[in-house]
mmCIF file of C-alpha atoms in Angstrom:
data_model
loop_
_atom_site.group_PDB
_atom_site.id
_atom_site.type_symbol
_atom_site.label_atom_id
_atom_site.label_comp_id
_atom_site.label_asym_id
_atom_site.label_seq_id
_atom_site.Cartn_x
_atom_site.Cartn_y
_atom_site.Cartn_z
ATOM 1 C CA UNK J 1460 42.917 186.267 78.949
ATOM 2 C CA UNK J 1461 41.425 184.031 81.643
ATOM 3 C CA UNK J 1462 44.144 184.202 84.292
ATOM 4 C CA UNK J 1463 43.163 184.157 87.969
ATOM 5 C CA UNK J 1464 46.542 185.260 89.305
ATOM 6 C CA UNK J 1465 48.397 188.131 87.613
ATOM 7 C CA UNK J 1466 51.956 189.198 88.403
ATOM 8 C CA UNK J 1467 52.973 192.654 87.212
ATOM 9 C CA UNK J 1468 56.671 193.301 86.694
ATOM 10 C CA UNK J 1469 58.629 196.072 84.998
ATOM 11 C CA UNK J 1470 60.358 193.915 82.364
ATOM 12 C CA UNK J 1471 61.810 190.405 81.943
ATOM 13 C CA UNK J 1472 64.615 189.906 84.493
ATOM 14 C CA UNK J 1473 66.997 186.944 84.488
ATOM 15 C CA UNK J 1474 66.623 185.954 88.130
ATOM 16 C CA UNK J 1475 62.814 186.168 88.202
ATOM 17 C CA UNK J 1476 62.109 184.025 85.149
ATOM 18 C CA UNK J 1477 62.852 180.709 86.959
ATOM 19 C CA UNK J 1478 60.512 181.745 89.797
ATOM 20 C CA UNK J 1479 57.735 182.552 87.313
ATOM 21 C CA UNK J 1480 58.132 179.138 85.670
ATOM 22 C CA UNK J 1481 57.939 177.392 89.029
ATOM 23 C CA UNK J 1482 54.968 179.457 90.190
ATOM 24 C CA UNK J 1483 52.991 178.825 87.006
ATOM 25 C CA UNK J 1484 53.505 175.083 87.476
ATOM 26 C CA UNK J 1485 52.014 175.375 90.985
ATOM 27 C CA UNK J 1486 49.028 177.691 90.397
ATOM 28 C CA UNK J 1487 46.964 177.222 87.251
ATOM 29 C CA UNK J 1488 45.708 180.411 85.686
ATOM 30 C CA UNK J 1489 48.876 182.373 86.529
ATOM 31 C CA UNK J 1490 50.167 184.915 84.013
ATOM 32 C CA UNK J 1491 52.998 187.440 84.056
ATOM 33 C CA UNK J 1492 52.442 190.939 82.650
ATOM 34 C CA UNK J 1493 55.455 193.123 81.887
ATOM 35 C CA UNK J 1494 55.126 196.869 81.569
ATOM 36 C CA UNK J 1495 57.780 196.959 78.839
ATOM 37 C CA UNK J 1496 60.187 194.605 77.017
ATOM 38 C CA UNK J 1497 63.126 196.230 78.791
ATOM 39 C CA UNK J 1498 63.670 198.724 81.572
ATOM 40 C CA UNK J 1499 64.094 202.348 80.516
ATOM 41 C CA UNK J 1500 66.153 203.929 83.271
ATOM 42 C CA UNK J 1501 65.930 207.354 81.652
ATOM 43 C CA UNK J 1502 62.268 207.536 82.647
ATOM 44 C CA UNK J 1503 63.034 206.753 86.301
ATOM 45 C CA UNK J 1504 64.307 209.198 88.893
ATOM 46 C CA UNK J 1505 66.961 206.690 90.041
ATOM 47 C CA UNK J 1506 69.436 208.181 87.566
ATOM 48 C CA UNK J 1507 72.169 205.563 87.828
ATOM 49 C CA UNK J 1508 70.131 202.992 85.896
ATOM 50 C CA UNK J 1509 70.098 205.188 82.812
ATOM 51 C CA UNK J 1510 73.903 205.230 82.748
ATOM 52 C CA UNK J 1511 74.252 201.489 82.207
ATOM 53 C CA UNK J 1512 74.740 200.130 78.673
ATOM 54 C CA UNK J 1513 72.149 197.639 77.431
ATOM 55 C CA UNK J 1514 73.112 194.103 78.429
ATOM 56 C CA UNK J 1515 72.263 190.739 76.912
ATOM 57 C CA UNK J 1516 72.334 187.867 79.384
ATOM 58 C CA UNK J 1517 71.776 185.290 76.612
ATOM 59 C CA UNK J 1518 69.014 183.598 78.581
ATOM 60 C CA UNK J 1519 65.429 182.672 77.597
ATOM 61 C CA UNK J 1520 63.777 185.222 79.872
ATOM 62 C CA UNK J 1521 60.195 184.736 78.634
ATOM 63 C CA UNK J 1522 60.101 181.011 77.952
ATOM 64 C CA UNK J 1523 58.250 178.404 79.981
ATOM 65 C CA UNK J 1524 55.424 180.539 81.379
ATOM 66 C CA UNK J 1525 52.474 182.549 79.963
ATOM 67 C CA UNK J 1526 53.277 186.223 79.664
ATOM 68 C CA UNK J 1527 52.446 189.463 77.900
ATOM 69 C CA UNK J 1528 54.326 192.701 77.303
ATOM 70 C CA UNK J 1529 51.962 195.664 77.698
ATOM 71 C CA UNK J 1530 54.327 198.206 76.079
ATOM 72 C CA UNK J 1531 53.321 201.032 78.388
ATOM 73 C CA UNK J 1532 56.544 203.024 78.106
ATOM 74 C CA UNK J 1533 55.581 205.047 75.041
ATOM 75 C CA UNK J 1534 52.087 205.892 76.275
ATOM 76 C CA UNK J 1535 51.034 209.036 78.164
ATOM 77 C CA UNK J 1536 50.144 208.407 81.809
ATOM 78 C CA UNK J 1537 46.424 208.601 81.105
ATOM 79 C CA UNK J 1538 46.704 205.944 78.403
ATOM 80 C CA UNK J 1539 48.776 203.693 80.662
ATOM 81 C CA UNK J 1540 46.064 203.919 83.308
ATOM 82 C CA UNK J 1541 43.365 203.166 80.748
ATOM 83 C CA UNK J 1542 45.213 200.107 79.444
ATOM 84 C CA UNK J 1543 45.810 198.723 82.927
ATOM 85 C CA UNK J 1544 42.183 199.356 83.847
ATOM 86 C CA UNK J 1545 40.961 197.547 80.746
ATOM 87 C CA UNK J 1546 43.263 194.594 81.482
ATOM 88 C CA UNK J 1547 42.174 194.203 85.096
ATOM 89 C CA UNK J 1548 38.486 194.832 84.351
ATOM 90 C CA UNK J 1549 38.453 192.241 81.575
ATOM 91 C CA UNK J 1550 40.188 189.538 83.620
ATOM 92 C CA UNK J 1551 39.073 190.405 87.171
ATOM 93 C CA UNK J 1552 41.701 188.085 88.686
ATOM 94 C CA UNK J 1553 41.447 186.813 92.236
ATOM 95 C CA UNK J 1554 44.772 188.419 93.112
ATOM 96 C CA UNK J 1555 47.631 190.444 91.649
ATOM 97 C CA UNK J 1556 51.296 190.675 92.619
ATOM 98 C CA UNK J 1557 53.037 194.046 92.388
ATOM 99 C CA UNK J 1558 56.837 194.103 92.252
ATOM 100 C CA UNK J 1559 57.894 197.479 93.644
ATOM 101 C CA UNK J 1560 56.248 200.827 94.278
ATOM 102 C CA UNK J 1561 58.510 203.317 92.485
ATOM 103 C CA UNK J 1562 56.786 203.647 89.095
ATOM 104 C CA UNK J 1563 53.450 205.299 88.232
ATOM 105 C CA UNK J 1564 52.246 201.908 86.974
ATOM 106 C CA UNK J 1565 52.692 200.398 90.428
ATOM 107 C CA UNK J 1566 50.417 203.009 91.960
ATOM 108 C CA UNK J 1567 47.896 202.651 89.156
ATOM 109 C CA UNK J 1568 47.602 198.894 89.742
ATOM 110 C CA UNK J 1569 47.326 199.404 93.477
ATOM 111 C CA UNK J 1570 44.445 201.896 93.059
ATOM 112 C CA UNK J 1571 42.680 199.858 90.390
ATOM 113 C CA UNK J 1572 42.889 196.643 92.413
ATOM 114 C CA UNK J 1573 41.325 198.405 95.396
ATOM 115 C CA UNK J 1574 38.485 199.812 93.277
ATOM 116 C CA UNK J 1575 37.820 196.469 91.578
ATOM 117 C CA UNK J 1576 37.987 194.429 94.791
ATOM 118 C CA UNK J 1577 41.059 192.440 93.721
ATOM 119 C CA UNK J 1578 43.422 191.072 96.372
ATOM 120 C CA UNK J 1579 46.986 192.421 96.295
ATOM 121 C CA UNK J 1580 50.357 190.870 97.162
ATOM 122 C CA UNK J 1581 53.476 193.022 97.330
ATOM 123 C CA UNK J 1582 57.114 192.042 96.927
ATOM 124 C CA UNK J 1583 59.924 194.573 97.144
ATOM 125 C CA UNK J 1584 63.543 194.865 98.153
ATOM 126 C CA UNK J 1585 63.245 197.649 100.710
ATOM 127 C CA UNK J 1586 64.825 197.808 104.139
ATOM 128 C CA UNK J 1587 65.822 200.700 106.367
ATOM 129 C CA UNK J 1588 69.293 201.870 105.367
ATOM 130 C CA UNK J 1589 71.497 204.522 106.919
ATOM 131 C CA UNK J 1590 71.751 206.372 103.598
ATOM 132 C CA UNK J 1591 69.938 209.658 102.997
ATOM 133 C CA UNK J 1592 68.637 209.987 106.531
ATOM 134 C CA UNK J 1593 67.087 213.347 105.691
ATOM 135 C CA UNK J 1594 64.809 211.544 103.198
ATOM 136 C CA UNK J 1595 63.788 208.772 105.560
ATOM 137 C CA UNK J 1596 60.625 210.418 107.007
ATOM 138 C CA UNK J 1597 59.387 211.223 103.486
ATOM 139 C CA UNK J 1598 60.160 207.713 102.227
ATOM 140 C CA UNK J 1599 58.446 206.139 105.227
ATOM 141 C CA UNK J 1600 55.213 208.111 104.691
ATOM 142 C CA UNK J 1601 55.329 207.339 100.978
ATOM 143 C CA UNK J 1602 55.778 203.617 101.555
ATOM 144 C CA UNK J 1603 53.188 203.429 104.323
ATOM 145 C CA UNK J 1604 50.628 204.964 101.992
ATOM 146 C CA UNK J 1605 51.398 202.446 99.274
ATOM 147 C CA UNK J 1606 51.579 199.459 101.622
ATOM 148 C CA UNK J 1607 48.250 200.371 103.222
ATOM 149 C CA UNK J 1608 46.567 199.046 100.091
ATOM 150 C CA UNK J 1609 48.261 195.635 100.238
ATOM 151 C CA UNK J 1610 46.673 192.431 101.566
ATOM 152 C CA UNK J 1611 49.823 190.305 101.728
ATOM 153 C CA UNK J 1612 53.599 190.729 101.523
ATOM 154 C CA UNK J 1613 56.371 188.379 100.451
ATOM 155 C CA UNK J 1614 59.637 189.330 102.158
ATOM 156 C CA UNK J 1615 62.972 188.567 100.478
ATOM 157 C CA UNK J 1616 65.086 188.250 103.629
ATOM 158 C CA UNK J 1617 65.503 189.134 107.287
ATOM 159 C CA UNK J 1618 66.040 192.888 106.850
ATOM 160 C CA UNK J 1619 63.082 193.162 104.492
ATOM 161 C CA UNK J 1620 60.830 191.237 106.906
ATOM 162 C CA UNK J 1621 61.902 193.388 109.849
ATOM 163 C CA UNK J 1622 61.293 196.545 107.833
ATOM 164 C CA UNK J 1623 57.691 195.574 107.111
ATOM 165 C CA UNK J 1624 57.171 194.829 110.794
ATOM 166 C CA UNK J 1625 58.623 198.226 111.731
ATOM 167 C CA UNK J 1626 55.908 199.855 109.642
ATOM 168 C CA UNK J 1627 53.218 198.091 111.647
ATOM 169 C CA UNK J 1628 52.423 195.366 109.138
ATOM 170 C CA UNK J 1629 51.179 192.297 111.001
ATOM 171 C CA UNK J 1630 53.386 189.228 111.008
ATOM 172 C CA UNK J 1631 50.518 187.141 109.658
ATOM 173 C CA UNK J 1632 50.380 189.247 106.498
ATOM 174 C CA UNK J 1633 54.057 188.659 105.692
ATOM 175 C CA UNK J 1634 55.215 185.452 104.020
ATOM 176 C CA UNK J 1635 58.958 185.055 104.547
ATOM 177 C CA UNK J 1636 61.089 183.905 101.652
ATOM 178 C CA UNK J 1637 64.733 183.976 100.679
ATOM 179 C CA UNK J 1638 65.775 185.864 97.554
ATOM 180 C CA UNK J 1639 67.101 183.482 94.962
ATOM 181 C CA UNK J 1640 68.721 182.794 91.632
ATOM 182 C CA UNK J 1641 68.555 179.621 89.551
ATOM 183 C CA UNK J 1642 71.011 177.557 91.598
ATOM 184 C CA UNK J 1643 70.832 174.725 89.072
ATOM 185 C CA UNK J 1644 72.203 176.989 86.348
ATOM 186 C CA UNK J 1645 75.269 177.904 88.403
ATOM 187 C CA UNK J 1646 75.972 174.533 90.035
ATOM 188 C CA UNK J 1647 78.621 172.347 88.414
ATOM 189 C CA UNK J 1648 80.078 168.944 89.247
ATOM 190 C CA UNK J 1649 83.602 168.905 90.723
ATOM 191 C CA UNK J 1650 84.997 167.817 87.357
ATOM 192 C CA UNK J 1651 83.179 170.583 85.481
ATOM 193 C CA UNK J 1652 84.151 173.166 88.104
ATOM 194 C CA UNK J 1653 87.818 172.240 87.889
ATOM 195 C CA UNK J 1654 87.778 172.408 84.089
ATOM 196 C CA UNK J 1655 86.060 175.816 84.094
ATOM 197 C CA UNK J 1656 88.526 177.186 86.622
ATOM 198 C CA UNK J 1657 91.509 176.016 84.569
ATOM 199 C CA UNK J 1658 90.096 177.311 81.282
ATOM 200 C CA UNK J 1659 89.119 180.712 82.752
ATOM 201 C CA UNK J 1660 92.509 181.291 84.357
ATOM 202 C CA UNK J 1661 94.375 180.315 81.220
ATOM 203 C CA UNK J 1662 92.182 182.604 79.111
ATOM 204 C CA UNK J 1663 92.869 185.619 81.337
ATOM 205 C CA UNK J 1664 96.518 184.756 82.045
ATOM 206 C CA UNK J 1665 95.983 184.192 85.773
ATOM 207 C CA UNK J 1666 98.291 181.622 87.384
ATOM 208 C CA UNK J 1667 96.703 178.466 88.779
ATOM 209 C CA UNK J 1668 97.933 179.271 92.287
ATOM 210 C CA UNK J 1669 96.899 182.944 92.398
ATOM 211 C CA UNK J 1670 94.317 184.147 94.925
ATOM 212 C CA UNK J 1671 91.505 185.958 93.061
ATOM 213 C CA UNK J 1672 88.998 188.413 94.508
ATOM 214 C CA UNK J 1673 86.100 188.909 92.117
ATOM 215 C CA UNK J 1674 84.009 192.080 91.780
ATOM 216 C CA UNK J 1675 80.792 191.483 89.794
ATOM 217 C CA UNK J 1676 78.666 194.612 89.405
ATOM 218 C CA UNK J 1677 77.921 197.650 87.304
ATOM 219 C CA UNK J 1678 80.744 200.129 87.569
ATOM 220 C CA UNK J 1679 79.186 203.202 89.134
ATOM 221 C CA UNK J 1680 79.560 205.004 92.453
ATOM 222 C CA UNK J 1681 76.993 203.122 94.550
ATOM 223 C CA UNK J 1682 78.737 199.821 93.912
ATOM 224 C CA UNK J 1683 82.013 201.303 95.273
ATOM 225 C CA UNK J 1684 84.349 199.565 92.778
ATOM 226 C CA UNK J 1685 87.076 201.944 93.926
ATOM 227 C CA UNK J 1686 87.099 200.095 97.250
ATOM 228 C CA UNK J 1687 88.217 196.957 95.421
ATOM 229 C CA UNK J 1688 91.247 198.857 94.139
ATOM 230 C CA UNK J 1689 91.897 200.292 97.600
ATOM 231 C CA UNK J 1690 91.752 196.809 99.119
ATOM 232 C CA UNK J 1691 94.025 195.484 96.381
ATOM 233 C CA UNK J 1692 96.619 198.162 97.153
ATOM 234 C CA UNK J 1693 96.645 197.085 100.807
ATOM 235 C CA UNK J 1694 97.361 193.486 99.800
ATOM 236 C CA UNK J 1695 100.160 194.006 97.262
ATOM 237 C CA UNK J 1696 102.630 192.251 99.582
ATOM 238 C CA UNK J 1697 100.710 189.010 99.204
ATOM 239 C CA UNK J 1698 102.222 186.797 96.538
ATOM 240 C CA UNK J 1699 100.088 186.956 93.387
ATOM 241 C CA UNK J 1700 96.932 188.434 94.889
ATOM 242 C CA UNK J 1701 94.594 189.338 91.994
ATOM 243 C CA UNK J 1702 91.488 191.508 91.608
ATOM 244 C CA UNK J 1703 89.124 190.871 88.701
ATOM 245 C CA UNK J 1704 86.287 193.201 87.653
ATOM 246 C CA UNK J 1705 83.297 191.815 85.763
ATOM 247 C CA UNK J 1706 80.935 194.585 84.650
ATOM 248 C CA UNK J 1707 80.779 197.870 82.795
ATOM 249 C CA UNK J 1708 79.549 201.366 83.507
ATOM 250 C CA UNK J 1709 80.515 205.044 83.738
ATOM 251 C CA UNK J 1710 83.472 204.483 86.100
ATOM 252 C CA UNK J 1711 85.215 201.919 83.904
ATOM 253 C CA UNK J 1712 87.776 204.227 82.314
ATOM 254 C CA UNK J 1713 88.656 206.059 85.533
ATOM 255 C CA UNK J 1714 89.157 202.736 87.328
ATOM 256 C CA UNK J 1715 91.434 201.487 84.571
ATOM 257 C CA UNK J 1716 93.400 204.731 84.758
ATOM 258 C CA UNK J 1717 93.715 204.330 88.520
ATOM 259 C CA UNK J 1718 94.874 200.722 88.159
ATOM 260 C CA UNK J 1719 97.478 201.766 85.618
ATOM 261 C CA UNK J 1720 99.603 198.963 84.242
ATOM 262 C CA UNK J 1721 99.144 196.691 87.247
ATOM 263 C CA UNK J 1722 99.062 193.217 85.725
ATOM 264 C CA UNK J 1723 97.375 191.804 88.800
ATOM 265 C CA UNK J 1724 94.192 193.804 88.168
ATOM 266 C CA UNK J 1725 91.938 192.568 85.370
ATOM 267 C CA UNK J 1726 88.941 194.274 83.744
ATOM 268 C CA UNK J 1727 86.774 191.825 81.804
ATOM 269 C CA UNK J 1728 83.871 194.153 80.960
ATOM 270 C CA UNK J 1729 80.285 192.929 80.825
ATOM 271 C CA UNK J 1730 79.938 189.132 80.778
ATOM 272 C CA UNK J 1731 76.759 187.217 80.044
ATOM 273 C CA UNK J 1732 75.407 184.725 82.563
ATOM 274 C CA UNK J 1733 77.418 181.745 81.308
ATOM 275 C CA UNK J 1734 80.690 183.706 81.265
ATOM 276 C CA UNK J 1735 79.973 185.128 84.730
ATOM 277 C CA UNK J 1736 79.400 181.597 86.002
ATOM 278 C CA UNK J 1737 82.828 180.643 84.730
ATOM 279 C CA UNK J 1738 84.331 183.671 86.506
ATOM 280 C CA UNK J 1739 82.912 182.532 89.850
ATOM 281 C CA UNK J 1740 84.576 179.153 89.438
ATOM 282 C CA UNK J 1741 87.804 180.801 88.337
ATOM 283 C CA UNK J 1742 87.907 183.093 91.377
ATOM 284 C CA UNK J 1743 88.317 182.352 95.078
ATOM 285 C CA UNK J 1744 85.958 184.844 96.713
ATOM 286 C CA UNK J 1745 83.364 187.440 95.746
ATOM 287 C CA UNK J 1746 83.854 191.016 96.953
ATOM 288 C CA UNK J 1747 80.632 193.020 97.523
ATOM 289 C CA UNK J 1748 81.549 196.476 98.938
ATOM 290 C CA UNK J 1749 78.454 198.442 97.810
ATOM 291 C CA UNK J 1750 77.309 201.658 99.420
ATOM 292 C CA UNK J 1751 73.860 200.097 99.574
ATOM 293 C CA UNK J 1752 72.310 196.916 98.166
ATOM 294 C CA UNK J 1753 68.695 195.974 98.747
ATOM 295 C CA UNK J 1754 70.005 192.427 98.545
ATOM 296 C CA UNK J 1755 72.999 191.501 96.343
ATOM 297 C CA UNK J 1756 72.090 188.471 94.231
ATOM 298 C CA UNK J 1757 75.674 188.061 93.039
ATOM 299 C CA UNK J 1758 76.295 186.538 96.482
ATOM 300 C CA UNK J 1759 73.666 183.880 95.677
ATOM 301 C CA UNK J 1760 75.369 183.187 92.364
ATOM 302 C CA UNK J 1761 78.791 182.916 93.979
ATOM 303 C CA UNK J 1762 77.459 180.626 96.724
ATOM 304 C CA UNK J 1763 75.813 178.360 94.142
ATOM 305 C CA UNK J 1764 79.301 178.028 92.626
ATOM 306 C CA UNK J 1765 80.806 177.197 96.024
ATOM 307 C CA UNK J 1766 82.397 180.585 96.588
ATOM 308 C CA UNK J 1767 82.107 182.642 99.796
ATOM 309 C CA UNK J 1768 81.393 186.370 99.795
ATOM 310 C CA UNK J 1769 83.047 189.271 101.605
ATOM 311 C CA UNK J 1770 80.158 191.747 101.885
ATOM 312 C CA UNK J 1771 79.722 195.232 103.289
ATOM 313 C CA UNK J 1772 77.226 195.461 106.148
ATOM 314 C CA UNK J 1773 75.159 197.852 104.005
ATOM 315 C CA UNK J 1774 74.004 194.971 101.793
ATOM 316 C CA UNK J 1775 70.736 193.137 102.411
ATOM 317 C CA UNK J 1776 72.480 189.803 101.966
ATOM 318 C CA UNK J 1777 74.837 190.520 104.898
ATOM 319 C CA UNK J 1778 74.158 188.266 107.899
ATOM 320 C CA UNK J 1779 71.422 186.509 105.951
ATOM 321 C CA UNK J 1780 73.036 184.420 103.240
ATOM 322 C CA UNK J 1781 76.481 185.873 103.995
ATOM 323 C CA UNK J 1782 76.924 184.875 107.627
ATOM 324 C CA UNK J 1783 80.123 186.042 109.339
ATOM 325 C CA UNK J 1784 82.580 183.183 109.736
ATOM 326 C CA UNK J 1785 80.126 180.645 108.318
ATOM 327 C CA UNK J 1786 79.530 181.401 104.627
ATOM 328 C CA UNK J 1787 81.761 184.445 104.273
ATOM 329 C CA UNK J 1788 82.657 187.629 106.117
ATOM 330 C CA UNK J 1789 80.938 190.978 106.669
ATOM 331 C CA UNK J 1790 82.865 194.234 107.024
ATOM 332 C CA UNK J 1791 81.854 197.785 107.818
ATOM 333 C CA UNK J 1792 80.965 199.668 104.659
ATOM 334 C CA UNK J 1793 83.949 201.654 103.397
ATOM 335 C CA UNK J 1794 86.400 200.079 105.854
ATOM 336 C CA UNK J 1795 88.909 198.823 103.312
ATOM 337 C CA UNK J 1796 91.483 198.070 105.999
ATOM 338 C CA UNK J 1797 89.081 195.692 107.753
ATOM 339 C CA UNK J 1798 88.179 194.037 104.444
ATOM 340 C CA UNK J 1799 91.863 193.631 103.562
ATOM 341 C CA UNK J 1800 92.556 191.986 106.915
ATOM 342 C CA UNK J 1801 89.755 189.485 106.318
ATOM 343 C CA UNK J 1802 91.040 188.674 102.836
ATOM 344 C CA UNK J 1803 94.582 188.302 104.155
ATOM 345 C CA UNK J 1804 93.297 185.797 106.713
ATOM 346 C CA UNK J 1805 91.592 183.755 103.999
ATOM 347 C CA UNK J 1806 94.632 183.996 101.739
ATOM 348 C CA UNK J 1807 96.728 182.433 104.485
ATOM 349 C CA UNK J 1808 94.162 179.788 105.426
ATOM 350 C CA UNK J 1809 93.052 177.849 102.304
ATOM 351 C CA UNK J 1810 91.175 175.297 104.422
ATOM 352 C CA UNK J 1811 89.031 178.043 105.982
ATOM 353 C CA UNK J 1812 88.349 179.500 102.531
ATOM 354 C CA UNK J 1813 87.210 176.128 101.224
ATOM 355 C CA UNK J 1814 85.065 175.485 104.288
ATOM 356 C CA UNK J 1815 83.284 178.825 103.863
ATOM 357 C CA UNK J 1816 82.672 177.983 100.212
ATOM 358 C CA UNK J 1817 81.193 174.585 101.040
ATOM 359 C CA UNK J 1818 78.978 176.124 103.698
ATOM 360 C CA UNK J 1819 77.813 178.824 101.281
ATOM 361 C CA UNK J 1820 76.966 176.200 98.654
ATOM 362 C CA UNK J 1821 74.986 174.129 101.142
ATOM 363 C CA UNK J 1822 73.135 177.113 102.594
ATOM 364 C CA UNK J 1823 72.076 178.564 99.237
ATOM 365 C CA UNK J 1824 70.935 175.127 98.080
ATOM 366 C CA UNK J 1825 68.952 174.362 101.238
ATOM 367 C CA UNK J 1826 67.418 177.767 101.964
ATOM 368 C CA UNK J 1827 67.630 180.041 98.904
ATOM 369 C CA UNK J 1828 66.083 177.981 96.109
ATOM 370 C CA UNK J 1829 63.615 178.934 93.392
ATOM 371 C CA UNK J 1830 61.120 176.435 94.827
ATOM 372 C CA UNK J 1831 60.998 178.019 98.292
ATOM 373 C CA UNK J 1832 60.567 181.480 96.793
ATOM 374 C CA UNK J 1833 57.687 180.359 94.574
ATOM 375 C CA UNK J 1834 56.170 178.526 97.546
ATOM 376 C CA UNK J 1835 56.006 181.790 99.516
ATOM 377 C CA UNK J 1836 53.934 183.340 96.710
ATOM 378 C CA UNK J 1837 51.751 180.250 96.603
ATOM 379 C CA UNK J 1838 51.158 180.393 100.351
ATOM 380 C CA UNK J 1839 50.343 184.099 100.208
ATOM 381 C CA UNK J 1840 47.861 183.434 97.405
ATOM 382 C CA UNK J 1841 46.253 180.523 99.268
ATOM 383 C CA UNK J 1842 45.826 182.631 102.387
ATOM 384 C CA UNK J 1843 43.498 185.001 100.555
ATOM 385 C CA UNK J 1844 39.826 184.135 100.791
ATOM 386 C CA UNK J 1845 38.572 181.714 98.166
ATOM 387 C CA UNK J 1846 41.976 180.647 96.812
ATOM 388 C CA UNK J 1847 42.658 176.919 97.241
ATOM 389 C CA UNK J 1848 45.564 176.175 94.854
#
């Protein structure tokens, strides 16, 4: 291996692969190293991940850029450290990127890079939430310790940038970016969009004139899928208002039981990326009511398909990509009455709904592209001494 710029990530992820391809085309000698071929949630203290069935997005996640899978998951901690040390010592890259701080491997790379004199760039999804306030002082100390070893940061949005600044990180060390998906994958011509919408609605027996709120997420507590049912119940007086769930998880059966035989509520289960794309075009608006989202990339996907988002204020995407009255609406987390009022307004004003969708499409295209995200990494890399690419 002769790479000069190494990016360490947990496993291949569908929305990062396009960024890696773009970045490798910009900086020669870039290589991506994955800890494992897939993420093992059972080995992570964030227990909800381990509850989710394995999912196949049917995308070429490791094509178009140089990469390696280190297969660290089955090794004892000491052996993981040894393997990472051997990798970094053999290559001695000019800089490394670390995605996240929550795994032992992240801390190992941070320590090894410091010892070997390798520059470090950090990218994470953290911002200060109102959840678990009793844990906040502990989390802050923990993060400050980790971040103290970083040379540069790439922020994913406004809340993330402001969080780094609140920890005393200098503005010059932070390279602002906008979190992204592959907009080109989701974008369709008007003719294609119309055909997909018609086909999707016919397939799922949804009338052409129905108003569809779409929930796209794993079905567990933090995503608050129950709020979508609560909101639906408040809007039953609207003619043919529909709620569609795309996703699976531990709450699936209880949600179906709660919905009963209501023919205006549809559960589609897990859908791969192409099928999810079709669902965005088939629906009218995305509903994102999560208890907490570090971002909420489904809003990017929906916007790329010309659909606005109704997001809870607890989501990182709120007031960043999802701007109140411009590209969607933002409601107070858990306030289903407020969310229902906003949806009722859009139901009764098709022109406003379409305008929000057009604005969302334009904003995500102009500001939340793969190219701008890769450029932030490139600029962070260039800012380190001796790096000219």
